XYZ file of C-alpha atoms in Angstrom:
738
model
C 19.249 -87.645 41.859
C 15.611 -86.783 41.158
C 12.908 -89.422 41.272
C 11.564 -90.470 37.843
C 7.972 -91.555 37.342
C 6.417 -93.439 34.424
C 2.819 -92.199 34.229
C 0.397 -93.943 31.843
C -2.036 -91.505 30.283
C -4.900 -93.696 29.141
C -6.770 -90.645 27.910
C -4.126 -90.023 25.286
C -4.339 -92.429 22.344
C -3.445 -92.518 18.582
C -7.174 -92.307 17.756
C -8.932 -89.870 17.414
C -6.485 -87.195 16.251
C -7.524 -84.928 19.117
C -6.208 -87.477 21.627
C -2.975 -87.974 19.739
C -2.382 -84.187 19.604
C -3.299 -84.013 23.283
C -0.400 -86.343 24.101
C 2.020 -84.026 22.211
C 0.572 -81.114 24.157
C 1.315 -82.873 27.443
C 4.968 -83.666 26.666
C 5.618 -80.239 25.162
C 4.202 -78.281 28.118
C 5.763 -80.476 30.768
C 9.184 -80.243 29.045
C 9.018 -76.470 28.492
C 7.495 -75.461 31.819
C 8.429 -78.143 34.428
C 10.931 -80.800 33.497
C 13.177 -80.370 30.445
C 14.348 -84.003 30.807
C 10.824 -85.420 30.367
C 10.460 -88.312 27.908
C 7.472 -90.051 26.366
C 6.604 -93.214 24.466
C 3.632 -95.295 23.279
C 2.760 -98.727 24.696
C -0.344 -100.659 23.667
C -1.974 -97.475 22.311
C -1.496 -95.592 25.560
C 0.773 -92.610 26.013
C 3.434 -92.775 28.773
C 5.109 -89.676 30.317
C 8.474 -90.362 31.963
C 9.391 -87.303 34.129
C 9.788 -86.025 37.649
C 5.989 -85.739 37.955
C 3.746 -88.420 39.284
C -0.006 -88.465 38.633
C -0.879 -85.985 41.370
C 1.881 -83.507 40.625
C 1.041 -83.674 36.928
C -2.569 -82.788 37.725
C -1.447 -79.960 40.069
C 0.839 -78.551 37.367
C -1.964 -78.140 34.835
C -4.478 -76.882 37.462
C -2.217 -74.396 39.192
C 0.883 -73.564 37.139
C 0.306 -74.186 33.430
C 0.824 -71.064 31.391
C -1.037 -71.216 28.012
C 0.819 -70.586 24.814
C -0.514 -67.367 23.234
C -2.724 -68.375 20.282
C -4.528 -65.708 18.331
C -5.582 -65.179 14.716
C -6.438 -61.432 14.288
C -6.825 -62.011 10.563
C -9.923 -64.144 11.053
C -13.394 -62.646 11.462
C -14.249 -64.909 14.404
C -10.974 -64.315 16.275
C -12.429 -61.960 18.849
C -10.655 -58.856 17.551
C -13.550 -57.432 15.645
C -16.817 -56.168 17.130
C -20.174 -56.691 15.517
C -21.809 -53.756 13.682
C -24.479 -51.949 15.677
C -28.095 -52.054 14.516
C -30.391 -49.064 14.793
C -33.956 -49.143 15.946
C -35.113 -47.982 12.481
C -36.121 -50.688 10.065
C -35.570 -50.905 6.343
C -39.069 -50.633 4.739
C -37.964 -52.894 1.847
C -36.700 -55.800 3.931
C -38.233 -55.170 7.311
C -34.772 -55.634 8.943
C -33.131 -53.153 11.279
C -30.737 -50.831 9.565
C -27.018 -50.900 10.336
C -25.409 -47.831 11.907
C -21.899 -48.438 10.498
C -20.507 -48.443 14.017
C -18.718 -51.641 15.125
C -19.155 -51.608 18.841
C -21.296 -54.690 19.681
C -19.396 -57.414 21.591
C -19.529 -61.077 20.677
C -18.653 -64.220 22.649
C -15.247 -64.094 20.929
C -14.511 -60.426 21.700
C -15.656 -60.919 25.358
C -13.127 -63.683 25.940
C -10.315 -61.693 24.345
C -11.142 -58.700 26.521
C -11.378 -60.896 29.629
C -7.827 -62.194 29.065
C -6.526 -58.759 28.180
C -7.995 -57.318 31.403
C -6.832 -60.256 33.619
C -4.087 -59.962 36.173
C -2.934 -63.550 36.805
C 0.694 -64.369 35.934
C -0.534 -67.467 34.077
C -1.880 -65.236 31.257
C 0.937 -62.632 31.192
C 2.280 -63.845 27.811
C -1.232 -63.993 26.425
C -2.030 -60.448 27.479
C 1.099 -59.153 25.915
C 0.346 -60.904 22.544
C -3.256 -59.587 22.493
C -2.097 -56.065 23.269
C 0.435 -56.184 20.393
C -2.159 -57.467 17.936
C -4.716 -54.762 18.928
C -2.026 -52.093 18.486
C -1.184 -53.350 14.979
C -4.844 -53.525 13.951
C -5.539 -50.041 15.299
C -2.489 -48.629 13.484
C -3.684 -50.225 10.261
C -7.252 -48.911 10.763
C -8.674 -52.456 10.728
C -12.222 -52.625 12.060
C -13.258 -55.833 10.314
C -11.458 -58.906 8.879
C -10.218 -58.755 5.359
C -9.221 -61.233 2.673
C -6.662 -61.808 -0.059
C -3.506 -59.666 -0.119
C -4.882 -57.381 2.539
C -5.191 -60.360 4.898
C -1.586 -61.359 4.180
C -0.478 -57.805 4.955
C -2.232 -58.029 8.323
C -0.563 -61.395 9.071
C 2.872 -60.101 8.184
C 2.482 -56.922 10.237
C 1.429 -58.850 13.327
C 4.098 -61.406 12.833
C 6.758 -58.702 12.836
C 5.660 -57.597 16.338
C 4.785 -60.806 18.136
C 7.058 -62.580 20.630
C 8.585 -65.962 19.852
C 5.920 -67.671 21.978
C 3.087 -66.294 19.873
C 4.940 -66.919 16.589
C 4.892 -70.612 17.302
C 1.115 -70.625 16.714
C 1.584 -68.525 13.588
C 4.105 -71.029 12.137
C 1.688 -73.882 12.764
C -1.331 -72.183 11.253
C -0.140 -69.995 8.337
C 2.905 -69.613 6.211
C 3.617 -66.588 4.012
C 5.367 -67.409 0.733
C 6.473 -65.245 -2.133
C 3.196 -65.933 -3.970
C 0.591 -65.961 -1.202
C -0.374 -67.318 2.186
C -0.463 -71.125 2.551
C -2.319 -73.024 5.237
C -1.073 -76.274 6.785
C -3.914 -78.792 6.791
C -3.754 -79.583 10.494
C -5.161 -76.170 11.518
C -7.608 -75.635 8.648
C -7.333 -72.404 6.713
C -5.214 -70.163 8.946
C -6.335 -71.390 12.357
C -9.972 -71.839 11.602
C -12.272 -74.557 10.170
C -15.213 -72.875 8.483
C -16.805 -70.680 11.147
C -14.824 -72.330 13.928
C -11.842 -70.175 14.959
C -9.436 -72.442 16.878
C -7.725 -69.576 18.690
C -10.995 -68.060 19.948
C -12.263 -71.451 21.093
C -8.928 -72.089 22.818
C -9.326 -68.910 24.834
C -12.941 -69.766 25.675
C -11.937 -73.222 26.970
C -9.122 -71.645 29.019
C -11.695 -69.403 30.725
C -13.756 -72.493 31.538
C -10.898 -74.402 33.271
C -9.562 -71.540 35.346
C -10.575 -68.021 36.327
C -8.868 -65.436 34.096
C -8.649 -62.967 36.898
C -7.255 -65.046 39.721
C -5.799 -67.924 37.732
C -7.344 -70.426 40.067
C -8.984 -73.652 38.679
C -12.723 -73.692 38.108
C -14.802 -76.138 40.189
C -15.114 -78.885 37.535
C -11.621 -78.348 36.159
C -9.959 -81.148 38.060
C -12.574 -83.681 37.089
C -12.273 -82.661 33.410
C -8.491 -82.834 33.579
C -8.398 -86.322 35.143
C -10.876 -87.512 32.515
C -8.701 -86.010 29.781
C -5.428 -87.431 31.044
C -6.432 -90.764 32.601
C -9.784 -91.570 30.905
C -11.693 -91.623 34.208
C -15.460 -91.508 34.175
C -16.830 -87.996 34.348
C -19.900 -85.934 33.607
C -20.777 -82.312 33.205
C -18.922 -81.748 29.950
C -19.428 -78.500 28.041
C -22.272 -78.693 25.535
C -22.535 -76.645 22.372
C -18.803 -75.820 22.301
C -16.987 -76.281 19.008
C -15.099 -79.589 18.808
C -13.457 -78.805 15.461
C -12.150 -81.255 12.964
C -9.996 -83.166 15.451
C -12.705 -85.150 17.253
C -15.466 -86.170 14.779
C -17.511 -88.161 17.299
C -17.899 -85.138 19.615
C -19.390 -82.709 17.117
C -22.975 -83.856 17.710
C -25.600 -83.684 15.023
C -27.971 -86.291 13.656
C -27.722 -89.766 15.213
C -25.079 -88.650 17.699
C -27.197 -89.969 20.538
C -30.766 -91.109 21.185
C -33.160 -88.715 19.585
C -32.939 -86.828 16.323
C -29.748 -84.952 17.137
C -27.613 -83.369 19.813
C -25.174 -80.610 20.535
C -21.447 -81.154 20.550
C -19.969 -82.328 23.877
C -16.480 -81.202 24.707
C -14.041 -81.706 27.568
C -12.339 -78.294 27.661
C -8.975 -79.794 28.676
C -9.155 -82.060 25.602
C -9.429 -79.076 23.327
C -6.748 -77.053 25.153
C -4.136 -79.838 25.090
C -5.050 -80.739 21.518
C -4.335 -77.260 20.272
C -1.163 -77.021 22.396
C 0.036 -80.288 20.820
C -0.562 -79.068 17.301
C 2.348 -76.596 17.791
C 4.873 -79.431 17.512
C 3.981 -79.652 13.825
C 5.942 -76.761 12.248
C 5.247 -75.705 8.710
C 7.883 -74.206 6.437
C 8.078 -72.738 2.957
C 10.745 -74.666 1.049
C 12.074 -74.782 -2.455
C 14.247 -77.494 -3.858
C 17.609 -76.155 -5.089
C 17.109 -77.767 -8.492
C 13.565 -76.431 -8.865
C 13.075 -73.046 -10.533
C 9.417 -73.010 -9.668
C 7.784 -71.159 -6.738
C 8.211 -72.274 -3.162
C 5.842 -74.929 -1.920
C 4.517 -75.580 1.571
C 6.292 -78.375 3.383
C 4.464 -79.898 6.279
C 5.769 -82.870 8.299
C 4.351 -86.230 7.321
C 1.640 -84.544 5.263
C 0.832 -85.508 1.638
C -1.950 -85.213 -0.899
C -4.889 -87.367 -0.284
C -5.321 -90.828 -1.867
C -8.976 -91.908 -1.739
C -8.231 -95.598 -1.260
C -7.410 -98.108 1.468
C -10.259 -97.469 3.931
C -13.889 -98.407 4.346
C -15.427 -95.058 3.462
C -13.054 -94.381 0.550
C -14.502 -92.389 -2.318
C -12.966 -90.854 -5.398
C -14.243 -87.471 -4.372
C -12.044 -87.627 -1.264
C -9.045 -86.794 -3.454
C -10.810 -83.715 -4.703
C -12.465 -82.417 -1.549
C -9.870 -83.548 1.035
C -7.365 -80.969 2.343
C -4.630 -83.554 2.681
C -3.517 -86.620 4.576
C -1.320 -86.540 7.618
C 0.547 -89.684 8.884
C 1.296 -89.187 12.569
C 4.228 -91.185 14.011
C 4.078 -93.593 16.930
C 7.207 -94.677 18.783
C 8.018 -97.053 21.678
C 11.453 -95.707 22.668
C 11.383 -92.943 25.338
C 11.883 -89.702 23.444
C 12.308 -86.073 24.555
C 10.611 -83.040 23.148
C 13.797 -81.849 21.467
C 13.877 -85.036 19.369
C 10.181 -84.750 18.680
C 10.555 -81.170 17.446
C 13.309 -82.303 15.123
C 11.210 -85.188 13.903
C 8.137 -83.075 13.304
C 9.952 -80.185 11.689
C 12.436 -82.125 9.602
C 10.905 -85.612 9.301
C 10.274 -86.501 5.679
C 9.080 -89.624 3.924
C 11.187 -90.706 1.008
C 10.304 -93.267 -1.630
C 13.038 -94.285 -4.056
C 14.971 -91.043 -3.512
C 12.035 -88.602 -3.855
C 9.627 -87.139 -1.357
C 6.339 -88.937 -0.933
C 3.558 -87.086 -2.802
C 0.361 -88.839 -1.671
C -0.944 -91.482 0.635
C 0.068 -94.350 -1.592
C 3.614 -92.952 -1.803
C 3.768 -92.593 1.966
C 2.717 -96.263 2.466
C 5.578 -97.239 0.136
C 7.985 -95.104 2.174
C 6.899 -96.786 5.393
C 7.262 -100.244 3.838
C 10.732 -99.500 2.487
C 11.922 -97.697 5.634
C 12.083 -94.455 3.777
C 11.172 -92.551 6.948
C 13.100 -91.467 10.025
C 14.280 -94.395 12.087
C 13.032 -95.158 15.597
C 9.383 -95.146 14.619
C 7.151 -98.148 15.134
C 4.129 -97.181 13.073
C 2.021 -94.422 11.608
C -1.608 -93.601 12.087
C -3.049 -92.344 8.812
C -5.565 -89.464 8.851
C -7.424 -87.755 6.074
C -9.058 -84.312 6.349
C -12.224 -85.245 4.575
C -15.605 -83.588 4.112
C -17.951 -85.855 6.055
C -20.738 -83.671 7.538
C -22.134 -81.166 5.058
C -19.208 -78.884 4.307
C -17.304 -79.625 7.587
C -13.894 -81.301 7.548
C -13.194 -84.181 9.869
C -9.792 -85.761 10.691
C -10.868 -89.237 9.634
C -8.649 -92.172 10.834
C -7.692 -94.286 7.776
C -5.745 -97.126 9.329
C -2.444 -98.055 11.046
C 0.714 -98.783 9.102
C 3.608 -100.526 10.882
C 7.149 -99.526 10.013
C 8.268 -102.902 8.791
C 10.417 -103.501 5.774
C 8.417 -105.129 2.933
C 11.063 -105.976 0.251
C 8.397 -106.756 -2.340
C 7.450 -103.098 -2.455
C 10.677 -102.483 -4.345
C 9.047 -104.173 -7.305
C 7.217 -100.866 -7.887
C 10.454 -99.169 -8.829
C 9.812 -100.642 -12.332
C 6.777 -98.380 -12.698
C 7.566 -95.481 -10.415
C 7.982 -92.743 -12.964
C 5.164 -94.206 -15.160
C 2.757 -94.218 -12.214
C 3.448 -90.542 -11.324
C 2.529 -89.543 -14.865
C -0.399 -92.037 -15.162
C -1.913 -90.957 -11.825
C -1.975 -87.340 -12.916
C -3.631 -88.123 -16.284
C -6.036 -90.765 -15.016
C -7.228 -88.307 -12.304
C -8.144 -85.562 -14.777
C -11.756 -84.701 -15.586
C -11.332 -85.854 -19.165
C -10.122 -89.363 -18.203
C -12.588 -92.208 -18.912
C -14.283 -93.569 -15.825
C -12.821 -97.024 -16.472
C -9.292 -95.608 -16.362
C -10.027 -93.814 -13.078
C -11.401 -97.031 -11.544
C -8.365 -98.936 -12.731
C -6.092 -96.407 -11.008
C -8.014 -96.552 -7.721
C -7.788 -100.361 -7.830
C -4.057 -100.118 -8.380
C -3.603 -97.707 -5.546
C -5.644 -99.947 -3.251
C -3.578 -102.992 -4.155
C -0.352 -101.072 -3.572
C -1.500 -100.021 -0.100
C -2.341 -103.617 0.713
C 1.062 -104.743 -0.549
C 2.750 -102.232 1.753
C 0.992 -103.797 4.703
C 1.484 -107.500 4.000
C 4.133 -109.552 2.256
C 2.380 -112.366 0.367
C 2.224 -113.814 -3.124
C -1.415 -112.825 -3.310
C -0.667 -109.167 -2.699
C 1.994 -109.114 -5.425
C -0.406 -110.778 -7.763
C -3.065 -108.195 -6.952
C -0.726 -105.357 -7.873
C 0.367 -107.070 -11.097
C -3.262 -107.704 -12.051
C -4.104 -104.115 -11.234
C -1.299 -102.909 -13.524
C -2.752 -105.084 -16.233
C -6.188 -103.629 -15.605
C -4.744 -100.114 -16.072
C -3.215 -101.150 -19.412
C -6.450 -102.855 -20.360
C -8.509 -99.788 -19.544
C -6.110 -97.534 -21.522
C -6.141 -99.906 -24.501
C -9.953 -99.632 -24.550
C -9.702 -95.858 -24.532
C -6.730 -95.483 -26.880
C -8.013 -92.267 -28.402
C -7.953 -90.504 -25.074
C -4.569 -92.091 -24.261
C -3.023 -90.620 -27.352
C -4.572 -87.179 -26.725
C -3.368 -87.224 -23.103
C 0.021 -88.605 -24.113
C -0.350 -91.635 -21.820
C 2.501 -94.124 -21.985
C 2.041 -97.927 -21.812
C 3.122 -99.685 -18.663
C 6.967 -100.214 -19.010
C 8.188 -103.809 -19.160
C 8.466 -105.331 -15.665
C 11.472 -107.223 -14.346
C 11.474 -110.992 -14.045
C 11.253 -110.684 -10.228
C 7.542 -110.157 -10.619
C 7.293 -113.674 -12.049
C 8.850 -115.340 -9.033
C 7.212 -113.087 -6.421
C 3.701 -113.553 -7.884
C 3.903 -117.324 -8.519
C 1.296 -118.952 -6.268
C 1.679 -122.354 -7.886
C -1.836 -122.349 -9.311
C -2.599 -123.734 -12.779
C -4.130 -120.335 -13.676
C -0.859 -118.620 -12.930
C 1.283 -121.246 -14.714
C -0.891 -121.181 -17.796
C -1.015 -117.361 -17.867
C 2.715 -117.121 -17.513
C 3.444 -119.566 -20.294
C 0.915 -117.887 -22.575
C 2.355 -114.429 -21.812
C 5.820 -115.663 -22.779
C 4.756 -116.629 -26.346
C 6.719 -114.887 -29.084
C 7.555 -115.295 -32.736
C 9.349 -113.463 -35.545
C 7.400 -112.666 -38.672
C 8.346 -110.946 -41.931
C 6.947 -107.484 -42.586
C 6.216 -105.904 -46.010
C 9.791 -104.652 -46.186
C 11.183 -108.146 -45.735
C 12.455 -107.448 -42.202
C 11.617 -109.856 -39.369
C 9.651 -108.248 -36.492
C 9.025 -109.519 -33.030
C 5.407 -110.367 -32.221
C 4.919 -111.092 -28.503
C 1.432 -111.845 -27.227
C 1.200 -108.326 -25.798
C 1.106 -106.892 -29.301
C -2.000 -108.870 -30.068
C -3.830 -107.602 -26.961
C -3.304 -103.882 -27.364
C -2.015 -101.476 -30.039
C 1.667 -101.265 -29.102
C 4.938 -101.238 -31.007
C 7.449 -103.665 -29.459
C 11.113 -103.860 -30.145
C 14.276 -105.150 -28.450
C 17.106 -102.882 -27.400
C 20.074 -104.051 -25.353
C 18.368 -107.354 -24.640
C 15.321 -105.644 -23.110
C 11.820 -105.059 -24.467
C 10.712 -101.571 -25.322
C 7.094 -100.548 -25.915
C 5.126 -97.524 -27.185
C 1.593 -97.017 -28.305
C 1.171 -97.397 -32.048
C -0.105 -94.508 -34.130
C -2.308 -96.908 -36.027
C -3.542 -100.194 -34.597
C -2.082 -103.206 -36.317
C -4.295 -105.981 -37.696
C -2.451 -108.264 -35.254
C -4.479 -106.701 -32.413
C -7.319 -109.196 -32.238
C -8.043 -109.339 -28.521
C -11.694 -108.893 -27.563
C -13.249 -108.820 -24.123
C -15.900 -111.410 -23.328
C -15.169 -115.008 -24.074
C -11.516 -115.827 -23.307
C -11.556 -118.990 -25.509
C -12.727 -116.960 -28.520
C -10.066 -114.350 -27.875
C -7.305 -116.987 -27.657
C -8.520 -118.650 -30.817
C -8.448 -115.297 -32.594
C -4.871 -114.757 -31.493
C -3.861 -118.326 -32.549
C -5.538 -117.881 -35.971
C -3.776 -114.580 -36.580
C -0.374 -116.057 -35.635
C -0.874 -119.002 -37.966
C -1.865 -116.676 -40.815
C 1.178 -114.362 -40.195
C 3.450 -117.411 -40.230
C 2.063 -118.574 -43.547
C 2.366 -115.064 -45.000
C 5.982 -114.995 -43.777
C 6.727 -118.170 -45.688
C 7.348 -120.309 -42.562
C 7.455 -123.970 -43.431
C 6.162 -124.850 -39.917
C 4.665 -123.127 -36.934
C 7.389 -120.791 -35.690
C 6.264 -119.677 -32.215
C 8.160 -120.398 -29.052
C 7.604 -119.717 -25.353
C 9.871 -118.411 -22.644
C 8.090 -120.677 -20.186
C 6.616 -124.032 -21.274
C 3.160 -125.072 -20.208
C 2.533 -128.127 -18.115
C 0.504 -130.850 -19.861
C -1.527 -131.366 -16.714
C -2.490 -127.667 -16.719
C -3.315 -127.863 -20.399
C -5.510 -130.887 -19.671
C -7.341 -128.919 -16.964
C -7.850 -126.060 -19.412
C -9.229 -128.366 -22.115
C -11.562 -130.088 -19.687
C -12.921 -126.754 -18.363
C -11.426 -127.020 -14.867
C -9.513 -123.750 -14.994
C -10.813 -120.383 -13.706
C -10.620 -118.576 -17.054
C -11.442 -115.153 -15.631
C -8.559 -115.406 -13.176
C -6.198 -116.723 -15.826
C -6.957 -113.777 -18.129
C -6.583 -111.237 -15.269
C -3.145 -112.695 -14.642
C -2.379 -112.794 -18.370
C -2.942 -109.024 -18.628
C -0.428 -108.504 -15.847
C 2.111 -111.052 -17.027
C 2.306 -109.817 -20.668
C 3.743 -106.662 -19.176
C 6.973 -108.484 -18.255
C 10.212 -107.845 -20.024
C 10.179 -111.334 -21.502
C 13.402 -111.149 -23.525
C 15.220 -110.522 -20.238
C 13.488 -113.234 -18.292
C 16.063 -115.847 -17.295
C 15.454 -119.556 -17.517
C 15.793 -119.796 -13.743
C 12.974 -117.298 -13.100
C 10.503 -120.208 -12.680
C 11.556 -123.668 -11.583
C 9.028 -126.444 -11.733
C 8.633 -130.094 -12.659
C 6.276 -131.061 -15.526
C 3.579 -133.704 -15.346
C 2.894 -136.384 -17.936
C -0.848 -135.999 -17.882
C -2.573 -136.107 -21.244
C -4.899 -133.314 -22.475
C -6.460 -135.923 -24.819
C -5.595 -137.454 -28.194
C -7.343 -134.662 -30.122
C -5.161 -132.022 -28.588
C -1.997 -134.071 -28.992
C -2.549 -134.854 -32.658
C -3.271 -131.205 -33.397
C -0.435 -129.915 -31.254
C 2.087 -131.931 -33.275
C 0.950 -129.804 -36.235
C 1.746 -126.602 -34.208
C 4.562 -127.723 -31.982
C 6.892 -124.788 -32.544
C 9.677 -127.168 -33.518
C 10.363 -130.493 -35.217
C 8.532 -133.735 -34.368
C 10.988 -136.642 -34.496
C 13.223 -134.513 -36.695
C 10.359 -133.760 -39.037
C 9.109 -130.228 -39.815
C 5.316 -130.480 -40.033
C 4.016 -128.019 -42.683
C 1.469 -125.514 -41.526
C -2.202 -126.133 -42.211
C -4.413 -123.320 -40.897
C -7.566 -125.344 -41.536
C -6.741 -127.671 -38.665
C -7.000 -124.922 -36.100
C -9.923 -123.191 -37.864
C -12.131 -126.263 -37.826
C -11.357 -126.963 -34.167
C -12.057 -123.335 -33.216
C -15.510 -123.715 -34.768
C -16.161 -126.775 -32.642
C -15.687 -129.273 -35.461
C -13.262 -131.597 -33.689
C -13.822 -134.651 -35.886
C -12.901 -132.762 -39.081
C -9.987 -131.015 -37.360
C -8.514 -134.307 -36.136
C -8.961 -135.883 -39.558
C -7.018 -132.995 -41.157
C -4.275 -133.269 -38.518
C -3.954 -137.031 -39.081
C -3.623 -136.448 -42.841
C -1.054 -133.692 -42.352
C 1.045 -135.862 -40.016
C 0.803 -138.866 -42.299
C 1.786 -136.724 -45.261
C 4.854 -135.626 -43.306
C 5.963 -139.201 -42.845
C 4.572 -139.529 -39.279
C 2.066 -142.361 -38.628
C -0.646 -141.544 -36.077
C -1.806 -144.341 -33.811
C -5.187 -142.655 -33.470
C -7.310 -142.061 -36.542
C -10.267 -140.019 -35.254
C -11.596 -138.253 -32.181
C -14.925 -136.547 -31.645
C -15.369 -133.946 -28.876
C -18.168 -131.716 -27.712
C -18.250 -128.323 -29.380
C -17.095 -126.469 -26.264
C -14.247 -128.889 -25.583
C -13.204 -128.703 -29.253
C -12.989 -124.866 -29.053
C -10.979 -125.070 -25.821
C -8.668 -127.621 -27.448
C -8.113 -125.220 -30.343
C -7.336 -122.385 -27.942
C -4.961 -124.647 -25.991
C -2.747 -124.935 -29.114
C -1.532 -121.419 -28.209
C 0.219 -122.729 -25.028
C 3.897 -123.378 -25.809
C 5.482 -126.781 -25.122
C 9.104 -127.773 -24.740
C 10.786 -130.370 -26.948
C 10.609 -133.039 -24.242
C 6.855 -132.574 -23.943
C 6.430 -132.654 -27.720
C 8.376 -135.947 -27.731
C 6.200 -137.323 -24.947
C 2.924 -136.681 -26.778
C 4.425 -137.938 -29.990
C 5.179 -141.213 -28.317
C 1.573 -141.411 -27.150
C -0.239 -140.714 -30.460
C 2.322 -141.795 -33.100
C 3.312 -145.365 -33.841
C 6.885 -146.359 -32.888
C 7.626 -146.957 -36.575
C 6.419 -143.411 -37.323
C 9.438 -142.601 -39.489
C 8.937 -143.711 -43.040
C-alpha cells in the first residue's frame, strides 16, 4: 500500500484568480502525469494535495519531469507563428519612415520562443514540438503569412483543430469554440487565448523557457526558488520583471502606484503563470442548444454568467456593459479527484427555480437555494472588468457560502417579471431612475442570498416598491416599453418582513385598506390603496388580485412625492368623495390588518419615521391582499389613545357602525382637519355624532396645525370593531344612545 501525503500548498488560494487556477493546474498535472489517485480540497483558504507525493517529491516532479500541455494559438497575431515584416533602408519621403519590403522574415520574441521549442530535443517538450509542427504545416498549406480575422480566422482555427492531437485540443476547447454562426470565446481566456496584445499561449511558452532549458530539459538556476514560492508561499526574490501577468493577477501588472515611485513594471513568478494557464484547462467550454429552443446555439461555460454590476465596493453600472462576464469558482472541503473536478467543471450548472442562472444575481439565488451541484462549500465570485485603461482584470467580487436561505424562495413571486424588467430597465432608453431602482433591487437580492434576516427581506420588498415607484413616475416610457407592474406578492412576505416596528405595522395596515365604490355603469369596483398610488387597473380573479397598467390614469391616483402627510390626506379625501358619489351612507373602507392605537398615537404625535413608513408602504401595497389570511400577522393591540380629536373624528370614519349606529359621511370634517383647522373639524365631528344620536363627552379640542394635519391623515388607518368600541367608550357618554 503506497504512502499518502497531505501537502498544504499555501501559495494556492481562492484569491486572486491566478492562484485559484494554479491549484487546479497542480491537481490536474499530478493526476495525469504522476498519481491518478491524487485528491485535493480546500481548508482555511489553503489548497491541500493528497497524493503519493510529499513536498520534496512534488517539487522534484515539476522541476524534472513535468511535461507541459501544448498550448498554441496560431490564429492570433502575437502567437509566435508570424514573423514581422522587413523594413528597407530606404525612407518614405512623405512620412520619413523606412519603407516595408513586403517580406515577413523578421523574428520577434514570440517567434523566437516557438522556434526554440520546435528545435528542442528534450522529451519534456515532445508533445509541444509535435503540436507546433502540425500548426506550421497547416499555416503553410493555407498560405498564411500573417494573422487574419473574421471568417478567415475561423477557417484557420477549424483547419488546425482537425489536425491537432487530443492534448493540444484541450487548450483549444478552453479558449475558443466554433458554433454554426461564428467563433465564441469563453471569458476565462479572453478572446481566443489572448487579452488585448497579451497572447497567453506565447507567454506560457516564454515562461516555460525561463523555468527550464528547452534543449536539455533541466531546471534553470532560479527555478526551484520560484517553484517553492509559487507552491508554498515562501519568501523569494528575483522575479521576472516586464513579463505579461494577464487578467488573472491584477496586483502584478504594475503601472501607476504599484510601488513607491510613479510606476513600475509587472512582476511575475513564471511558475505562477505556467500553473495558472494549466489550471484553466479544467474549465471546458461547449456549444449547446436547448432542445426546446429553435434559436442558434449559445456558448455554455461552467459557472459563468452575464455580469451584474452590484454587490461589491467598486460596482458601477458600466460594469454590466463593459464586463466580459462573471465566473463563480467553486470551493470544496471534501477530498476530490480530478475526474470529479472535470465532471463538475464541464457539466456543473447553476439552476434557479428550474432554469439556468443568467447573471450574477441569479447565480447568488442558485447558491442560496442549493441550485448548484452538491458537495461544494462556497463560491468565489469574479468579474472580468475593465479596470486599467482598456485592460480586463479578474476582479474578486466576494465569497458566497453554499447555505440554504429559504427566504430567497420569496423571489419566485417575481421571477418572470424580474427577467423582463431587468432587460427593459437596462436599455439605453430607460429612465435613469428606473435603472437605479433595478440596481438597488439587485443589490438587495444579493444581500438576501447571503444572510437570512427580517431586515434583508424588508430591503428587497422596499426595493421592489422603489422599482414600481420609479416606473409609475415614468409611465409613458413604461407603456412604450411594455413594462408590466410588479405582480401581487404572497402573504409570506408579510410575515418574513415583519420587524415589529411601528413603521412596519402602520405601513402594513395602510397597505391593506380597500373599499368598493360604484362606477358610472353602476357596477362596484375594488379600490385598494395601490390604485391611488399608481395608474393600475385592479381586479379579483379566483380570490387573487390581478393588476395591469391603466391606459389612462384614473382620478383616483392622487399620490404625490414629497410630504407623506399631504399624500395621505389626498388619498383619504378622494376615498371620502368616492364614497359620497357612490351613495354610501357611511364611510365604507375596511382593512385586512387593523392598526394599533398606540402606533396611531405615535404617528399623530410625530414619533414615527415617515420616510421609512412610506418606503415600506410602497413595498407592502404590492401584496396580494385579497389572499392574505387573517393569521398572516399575529399581534396584541394596545389601548393607548391617539387623543380625543382623533377619536372623535375617527368615529365619523370608522368603517363600520358605532354602537349600532351608522354615522353619515361628512367630508368637511376631514377637509378642515387636513388644513390644520382642528377646532373646526372637532366641532363638526361633535355635531355629526350628536345628530346621529351619539353624545360626545368632549366638546372641543384644539391642536397645532401640524398635529391636526397628521390627525386627519391618521383617519386613513383602519381600525377593528373592538378598537372602535374602545375609543367610543372614551369619548362618548355611557348614555350615548338616545
